[in-house]
Amino acid sequence: MGRFRFYTAGESHGKGLIALMEGIPAGLRVSNDGIDLQLARRQAGYGRGDRMKIEHDRVEIISGIRHGITLGSPISLLIWNKDWENWKQVMSHDPADAGKSIPVTVPRPGHADLAGILKYDHHDIRNVLERASARETAARVAAGAIARILLAEFGIQIESRVLDIGGISAKAEQQIIAAIDRAKETGDTLGGTFEVIATGVPVGLGSYIQWDQRLDGRIAQAVMSIPGVKGVEIGLGFQASRYPGSQVHDEIYFDGRFYRKTNHAGGLEGGVTNGEPVVVRAAMKPIPTLRNPLNSVDIASGVPSPAHSERSDVCAVQACSIVAEAMVALSLCEAFIDKFGGDSLEEMRRNFAGYLKGIEEYMTTPATGGDAGC
Ligand code: EPS
């Protein structure tokens, strides 16, 4: 078990969302603004539903930070759900409120609804959808904001861009807006693809020593875990299978230091970062809550019925790409802490500087480096 881990808690219409992080070193400067900026980015994008008009996500720091500086102790973050006011009775913790709200009994195809009620022996689909909702990703973004602040101290930056929505290239913005408007009118939803790029990533994060330490695998899992994501690729990804090796692999050159002319590998070889930008692409399916609902079956009666429908987004690909930035940041942060881990930021800086010095020496004089003496 590595020293870095994080969890989230909270239901979509419950009181709020929580992120709990452990392993961030002491001495990192963290501000509410730095976290709120990322939360606001997650809320944006054409096609979000009315919930985003209610919520103005802001973080409340509960623990682990004093006077703007991390203590090395667990960091807990809270985001209140403003919408809770409207759901107090439905989502009440008080047994006295049981039976006062109408249960959701028709599962939405594509959501966790059916599998969730069967798995947890629930009879009200709300018990599933409240946690399976993508609202939870706000907590991931808050945790991810702290991960990115740590990574930025070491020159690592993460950004993303939407590539296409509903099969239309992001270059044709007006067409995308029209397609989202059309989907909204017809009660439909749209998915899309996006790309996350991390620059300034040093050589050597992750490991080929054990399957679960391969960083490409860890990043893929982190991004695939975002609600709605059905495909993840790194570098050339699926395209790599269509070309011969001579056109896929990034040849190595040396002109006083090693360098590549291409980055088809997307910054990862053998599960280890190779110093090139880490490039991750993902495909998000259309959101399964359709205002013009799909066919389903009422679990209470067994009678065919249109799927449950409630307020949702028409398209959240842009938001998903921000969540993916957070998940890539958290994965890189974990690998970074594994490699350079120290209890304080200063200790990490020393470890990092020492490592870079060794790499630099090896890079510029390869014949004398490494295990040449073995
Ligand atoms: C979300 C809040 C939710 C949805 C969306 C994500 O708000 P509500 O359900 O109250 O309208 O807009 O959830 C989903 C897409 C989903 O699949 O559940 C948010 O804050 O991102």
PDB file of N, CA and C in Angstrom, residues 87-146:
ATOM      1  N   TRP A  87     -34.221  18.703  -0.766  1.00  0.00           N
ATOM      2  CA  TRP A  87     -34.277  17.236  -0.683  1.00  0.00           C
ATOM      3  C   TRP A  87     -34.218  16.748   0.763  1.00  0.00           C
ATOM      4  N   LYS A  88     -34.376  17.686   1.689  1.00  0.00           N
ATOM      5  CA  LYS A  88     -34.185  17.369   3.108  1.00  0.00           C
ATOM      6  C   LYS A  88     -34.991  16.165   3.564  1.00  0.00           C
ATOM      7  N   GLN A  89     -36.236  16.102   3.115  1.00  0.00           N
ATOM      8  CA  GLN A  89     -37.055  14.989   3.585  1.00  0.00           C
ATOM      9  C   GLN A  89     -36.735  13.709   2.805  1.00  0.00           C
ATOM     10  N   VAL A  90     -36.612  13.840   1.493  1.00  0.00           N
ATOM     11  CA  VAL A  90     -36.319  12.663   0.661  1.00  0.00           C
ATOM     12  C   VAL A  90     -35.008  12.006   1.095  1.00  0.00           C
ATOM     13  N   MET A  91     -34.015  12.842   1.411  1.00  0.00           N
ATOM     14  CA  MET A  91     -32.692  12.316   1.740  1.00  0.00           C
ATOM     15  C   MET A  91     -32.390  12.390   3.243  1.00  0.00           C
ATOM     16  N   SER A  92     -33.428  12.511   4.027  1.00  0.00           N
ATOM     17  CA  SER A  92     -33.263  12.640   5.480  1.00  0.00           C
ATOM     18  C   SER A  92     -32.558  11.423   6.102  1.00  0.00           C
ATOM     19  N   HIS A  93     -31.790  11.696   7.158  1.00  0.00           N
ATOM     20  CA  HIS A  93     -31.141  10.600   7.894  1.00  0.00           C
ATOM     21  C   HIS A  93     -32.058  10.054   8.987  1.00  0.00           C
ATOM     22  N   ASP A  94     -33.143  10.762   9.220  1.00  0.00           N
ATOM     23  CA  ASP A  94     -34.032  10.456  10.349  1.00  0.00           C
ATOM     24  C   ASP A  94     -35.023   9.347   9.987  1.00  0.00           C
ATOM     25  N   PRO A  95     -35.054   8.253  10.757  1.00  0.00           N
ATOM     26  CA  PRO A  95     -35.988   7.156  10.436  1.00  0.00           C
ATOM     27  C   PRO A  95     -37.450   7.625  10.407  1.00  0.00           C
ATOM     28  N   ALA A  96     -37.734   8.724  11.107  1.00  0.00           N
ATOM     29  CA  ALA A  96     -39.117   9.231  11.134  1.00  0.00           C
ATOM     30  C   ALA A  96     -39.585   9.676   9.743  1.00  0.00           C
ATOM     31  N   ASP A  97     -38.627   9.963   8.838  1.00  0.00           N
ATOM     32  CA  ASP A  97     -38.993  10.415   7.491  1.00  0.00           C
ATOM     33  C   ASP A  97     -39.131   9.257   6.503  1.00  0.00           C
ATOM     34  N   ALA A  98     -38.894   8.032   6.983  1.00  0.00           N
ATOM     35  CA  ALA A  98     -38.992   6.865   6.080  1.00  0.00           C
ATOM     36  C   ALA A  98     -40.409   6.747   5.548  1.00  0.00           C
ATOM     37  N   GLY A  99     -40.526   6.370   4.277  1.00  0.00           N
ATOM     38  CA  GLY A  99     -41.836   6.134   3.689  1.00  0.00           C
ATOM     39  C   GLY A  99     -42.572   7.400   3.270  1.00  0.00           C
ATOM     40  N   LYS A 100     -41.943   8.561   3.462  1.00  0.00           N
ATOM     41  CA  LYS A 100     -42.634   9.818   3.124  1.00  0.00           C
ATOM     42  C   LYS A 100     -42.374  10.254   1.681  1.00  0.00           C
ATOM     43  N   SER A 101     -41.388   9.616   1.020  1.00  0.00           N
ATOM     44  CA  SER A 101     -41.132  10.016  -0.372  1.00  0.00           C
ATOM     45  C   SER A 101     -41.448   8.841  -1.304  1.00  0.00           C
ATOM     46  N   ILE A 102     -41.747   9.194  -2.542  1.00  0.00           N
ATOM     47  CA  ILE A 102     -42.135   8.157  -3.514  1.00  0.00           C
ATOM     48  C   ILE A 102     -40.869   7.439  -3.991  1.00  0.00           C
ATOM     49  N   PRO A 103     -40.853   6.107  -3.869  1.00  0.00           N
ATOM     50  CA  PRO A 103     -39.641   5.407  -4.313  1.00  0.00           C
ATOM     51  C   PRO A 103     -39.485   5.444  -5.835  1.00  0.00           C
ATOM     52  N   VAL A 104     -38.251   5.395  -6.284  1.00  0.00           N
ATOM     53  CA  VAL A 104     -37.957   5.297  -7.725  1.00  0.00           C
ATOM     54  C   VAL A 104     -37.923   3.806  -8.042  1.00  0.00           C
ATOM     55  N   THR A 105     -38.752   3.370  -8.992  1.00  0.00           N
ATOM     56  CA  THR A 105     -38.865   1.917  -9.214  1.00  0.00           C
ATOM     57  C   THR A 105     -38.609   1.480 -10.666  1.00  0.00           C
ATOM     58  N   VAL A 106     -38.289   2.442 -11.550  1.00  0.00           N
ATOM     59  CA  VAL A 106     -38.006   2.016 -12.937  1.00  0.00           C
ATOM     60  C   VAL A 106     -36.552   2.347 -13.292  1.00  0.00           C
ATOM     61  N   PRO A 107     -35.702   1.312 -13.389  1.00  0.00           N
ATOM     62  CA  PRO A 107     -34.279   1.554 -13.623  1.00  0.00           C
ATOM     63  C   PRO A 107     -33.992   2.154 -15.000  1.00  0.00           C
ATOM     64  N   ARG A 108     -32.998   3.061 -15.029  1.00  0.00           N
ATOM     65  CA  ARG A 108     -32.567   3.662 -16.299  1.00  0.00           C
ATOM     66  C   ARG A 108     -31.505   2.766 -16.935  1.00  0.00           C
ATOM     67  N   PRO A 109     -31.741   2.322 -18.177  1.00  0.00           N
ATOM     68  CA  PRO A 109     -30.687   1.576 -18.869  1.00  0.00           C
ATOM     69  C   PRO A 109     -29.426   2.437 -18.960  1.00  0.00           C
ATOM     70  N   GLY A 110     -28.283   1.862 -18.643  1.00  0.00           N
ATOM     71  CA  GLY A 110     -27.023   2.605 -18.734  1.00  0.00           C
ATOM     72  C   GLY A 110     -26.571   3.172 -17.407  1.00  0.00           C
ATOM     73  N   HIS A 111     -27.484   3.258 -16.433  1.00  0.00           N
ATOM     74  CA  HIS A 111     -27.107   3.748 -15.098  1.00  0.00           C
ATOM     75  C   HIS A 111     -26.866   2.534 -14.195  1.00  0.00           C
ATOM     76  N   ALA A 112     -26.429   2.774 -12.973  1.00  0.00           N
ATOM     77  CA  ALA A 112     -26.150   1.685 -12.039  1.00  0.00           C
ATOM     78  C   ALA A 112     -27.442   1.114 -11.440  1.00  0.00           C
ATOM     79  N   ASP A 113     -28.591   1.701 -11.816  1.00  0.00           N
ATOM     80  CA  ASP A 113     -29.854   1.432 -11.118  1.00  0.00           C
ATOM     81  C   ASP A 113     -30.185  -0.048 -10.905  1.00  0.00           C
ATOM     82  N   LEU A 114     -30.260  -0.811 -12.005  1.00  0.00           N
ATOM     83  CA  LEU A 114     -30.721  -2.199 -11.886  1.00  0.00           C
ATOM     84  C   LEU A 114     -29.698  -3.064 -11.153  1.00  0.00           C
ATOM     85  N   ALA A 115     -28.444  -2.963 -11.601  1.00  0.00           N
ATOM     86  CA  ALA A 115     -27.399  -3.755 -10.932  1.00  0.00           C
ATOM     87  C   ALA A 115     -27.318  -3.379  -9.453  1.00  0.00           C
ATOM     88  N   GLY A 116     -27.489  -2.098  -9.164  1.00  0.00           N
ATOM     89  CA  GLY A 116     -27.357  -1.594  -7.796  1.00  0.00           C
ATOM     90  C   GLY A 116     -28.425  -2.124  -6.860  1.00  0.00           C
ATOM     91  N   ILE A 117     -29.690  -2.117  -7.316  1.00  0.00           N
ATOM     92  CA  ILE A 117     -30.745  -2.607  -6.403  1.00  0.00           C
ATOM     93  C   ILE A 117     -30.606  -4.101  -6.160  1.00  0.00           C
ATOM     94  N   LEU A 118     -30.209  -4.829  -7.223  1.00  0.00           N
ATOM     95  CA  LEU A 118     -30.043  -6.283  -7.066  1.00  0.00           C
ATOM     96  C   LEU A 118     -28.875  -6.570  -6.130  1.00  0.00           C
ATOM     97  N   LYS A 119     -27.786  -5.846  -6.344  1.00  0.00           N
ATOM     98  CA  LYS A 119     -26.568  -6.100  -5.556  1.00  0.00           C
ATOM     99  C   LYS A 119     -26.770  -5.756  -4.078  1.00  0.00           C
ATOM    100  N   TYR A 120     -27.388  -4.581  -3.799  1.00  0.00           N
ATOM    101  CA  TYR A 120     -27.494  -4.124  -2.409  1.00  0.00           C
ATOM    102  C   TYR A 120     -28.845  -4.446  -1.767  1.00  0.00           C
ATOM    103  N   ASP A 121     -29.694  -5.166  -2.506  1.00  0.00           N
ATOM    104  CA  ASP A 121     -31.003  -5.544  -1.980  1.00  0.00           C
ATOM    105  C   ASP A 121     -31.837  -4.313  -1.607  1.00  0.00           C
ATOM    106  N   HIS A 122     -31.805  -3.312  -2.475  1.00  0.00           N
ATOM    107  CA  HIS A 122     -32.625  -2.121  -2.276  1.00  0.00           C
ATOM    108  C   HIS A 122     -33.950  -2.278  -3.016  1.00  0.00           C
ATOM    109  N   HIS A 123     -34.938  -1.505  -2.590  1.00  0.00           N
ATOM    110  CA  HIS A 123     -36.225  -1.496  -3.291  1.00  0.00           C
ATOM    111  C   HIS A 123     -36.572  -0.109  -3.818  1.00  0.00           C
ATOM    112  N   ASP A 124     -35.746   0.849  -3.468  1.00  0.00           N
ATOM    113  CA  ASP A 124     -35.907   2.214  -3.981  1.00  0.00           C
ATOM    114  C   ASP A 124     -34.606   2.550  -4.725  1.00  0.00           C
ATOM    115  N   ILE A 125     -34.739   2.768  -6.033  1.00  0.00           N
ATOM    116  CA  ILE A 125     -33.548   3.019  -6.862  1.00  0.00           C
ATOM    117  C   ILE A 125     -32.794   4.268  -6.404  1.00  0.00           C
ATOM    118  N   ARG A 126     -33.486   5.162  -5.694  1.00  0.00           N
ATOM    119  CA  ARG A 126     -32.798   6.355  -5.182  1.00  0.00           C
ATOM    120  C   ARG A 126     -31.611   5.982  -4.300  1.00  0.00           C
ATOM    121  N   ASN A 127     -31.714   4.836  -3.602  1.00  0.00           N
ATOM    122  CA  ASN A 127     -30.604   4.390  -2.745  1.00  0.00           C
ATOM    123  C   ASN A 127     -29.357   4.062  -3.560  1.00  0.00           C
ATOM    124  N   VAL A 128     -29.542   3.816  -4.854  1.00  0.00           N
ATOM    125  CA  VAL A 128     -28.412   3.533  -5.745  1.00  0.00           C
ATOM    126  C   VAL A 128     -27.959   4.823  -6.430  1.00  0.00           C
ATOM    127  N   LEU A 129     -28.912   5.506  -7.047  1.00  0.00           N
ATOM    128  CA  LEU A 129     -28.537   6.605  -7.938  1.00  0.00           C
ATOM    129  C   LEU A 129     -27.901   7.779  -7.206  1.00  0.00           C
ATOM    130  N   GLU A 130     -28.237   7.924  -5.928  1.00  0.00           N
ATOM    131  CA  GLU A 130     -27.695   9.057  -5.190  1.00  0.00           C
ATOM    132  C   GLU A 130     -26.177   8.996  -5.061  1.00  0.00           C
ATOM    133  N   ARG A 131     -25.647   7.793  -4.935  1.00  0.00           N
ATOM    134  CA  ARG A 131     -24.194   7.656  -4.816  1.00  0.00           C
ATOM    135  C   ARG A 131     -23.546   7.419  -6.180  1.00  0.00           C
ATOM    136  N   ALA A 132     -24.289   6.743  -7.073  1.00  0.00           N
ATOM    137  CA  ALA A 132     -23.726   6.464  -8.406  1.00  0.00           C
ATOM    138  C   ALA A 132     -23.678   7.730  -9.261  1.00  0.00           C
ATOM    139  N   SER A 133     -24.429   8.758  -8.871  1.00  0.00           N
ATOM    140  CA  SER A 133     -24.467  10.019  -9.642  1.00  0.00           C
ATOM    141  C   SER A 133     -23.082  10.638  -9.802  1.00  0.00           C
ATOM    142  N   ALA A 134     -22.916  11.283 -10.932  1.00  0.00           N
ATOM    143  CA  ALA A 134     -21.639  11.960 -11.212  1.00  0.00           C
ATOM    144  C   ALA A 134     -21.427  13.207 -10.355  1.00  0.00           C
ATOM    145  N   ARG A 135     -22.371  13.547  -9.539  1.00  0.00           N
ATOM    146  CA  ARG A 135     -22.179  14.654  -8.596  1.00  0.00           C
ATOM    147  C   ARG A 135     -20.947  14.388  -7.710  1.00  0.00           C
ATOM    148  N   GLU A 136     -20.699  13.113  -7.426  1.00  0.00           N
ATOM    149  CA  GLU A 136     -19.574  12.710  -6.569  1.00  0.00           C
ATOM    150  C   GLU A 136     -18.239  13.214  -7.116  1.00  0.00           C
ATOM    151  N   THR A 137     -18.203  13.457  -8.433  1.00  0.00           N
ATOM    152  CA  THR A 137     -16.928  13.856  -9.037  1.00  0.00           C
ATOM    153  C   THR A 137     -16.478  15.239  -8.570  1.00  0.00           C
ATOM    154  N   ALA A 138     -17.394  16.018  -7.973  1.00  0.00           N
ATOM    155  CA  ALA A 138     -16.967  17.318  -7.419  1.00  0.00           C
ATOM    156  C   ALA A 138     -15.920  17.083  -6.323  1.00  0.00           C
ATOM    157  N   ALA A 139     -16.137  16.035  -5.517  1.00  0.00           N
ATOM    158  CA  ALA A 139     -15.184  15.732  -4.439  1.00  0.00           C
ATOM    159  C   ALA A 139     -13.838  15.279  -5.017  1.00  0.00           C
ATOM    160  N   ARG A 140     -13.891  14.538  -6.116  1.00  0.00           N
ATOM    161  CA  ARG A 140     -12.634  14.114  -6.755  1.00  0.00           C
ATOM    162  C   ARG A 140     -11.854  15.325  -7.262  1.00  0.00           C
ATOM    163  N   VAL A 141     -12.606  16.284  -7.813  1.00  0.00           N
ATOM    164  CA  VAL A 141     -11.946  17.470  -8.366  1.00  0.00           C
ATOM    165  C   VAL A 141     -11.301  18.287  -7.238  1.00  0.00           C
ATOM    166  N   ALA A 142     -11.963  18.342  -6.075  1.00  0.00           N
ATOM    167  CA  ALA A 142     -11.378  19.057  -4.931  1.00  0.00           C
ATOM    168  C   ALA A 142     -10.070  18.382  -4.509  1.00  0.00           C
ATOM    169  N   ALA A 143     -10.093  17.054  -4.394  1.00  0.00           N
ATOM    170  CA  ALA A 143      -8.866  16.323  -4.033  1.00  0.00           C
ATOM    171  C   ALA A 143      -7.823  16.492  -5.139  1.00  0.00           C
ATOM    172  N   GLY A 144      -8.278  16.414  -6.372  1.00  0.00           N
ATOM    173  CA  GLY A 144      -7.376  16.558  -7.521  1.00  0.00           C
ATOM    174  C   GLY A 144      -6.712  17.929  -7.541  1.00  0.00           C
ATOM    175  N   ALA A 145      -7.425  18.944  -7.055  1.00  0.00           N
ATOM    176  CA  ALA A 145      -6.854  20.298  -7.047  1.00  0.00           C
ATOM    177  C   ALA A 145      -5.630  20.330  -6.131  1.00  0.00           C
ATOM    178  N   ILE A 146      -5.695  19.620  -5.015  1.00  0.00           N
ATOM    179  CA  ILE A 146      -4.534  19.585  -4.105  1.00  0.00           C
ATOM    180  C   ILE A 146      -3.400  18.788  -4.740  1.00  0.00           C
TER     181      ILE A 146
END
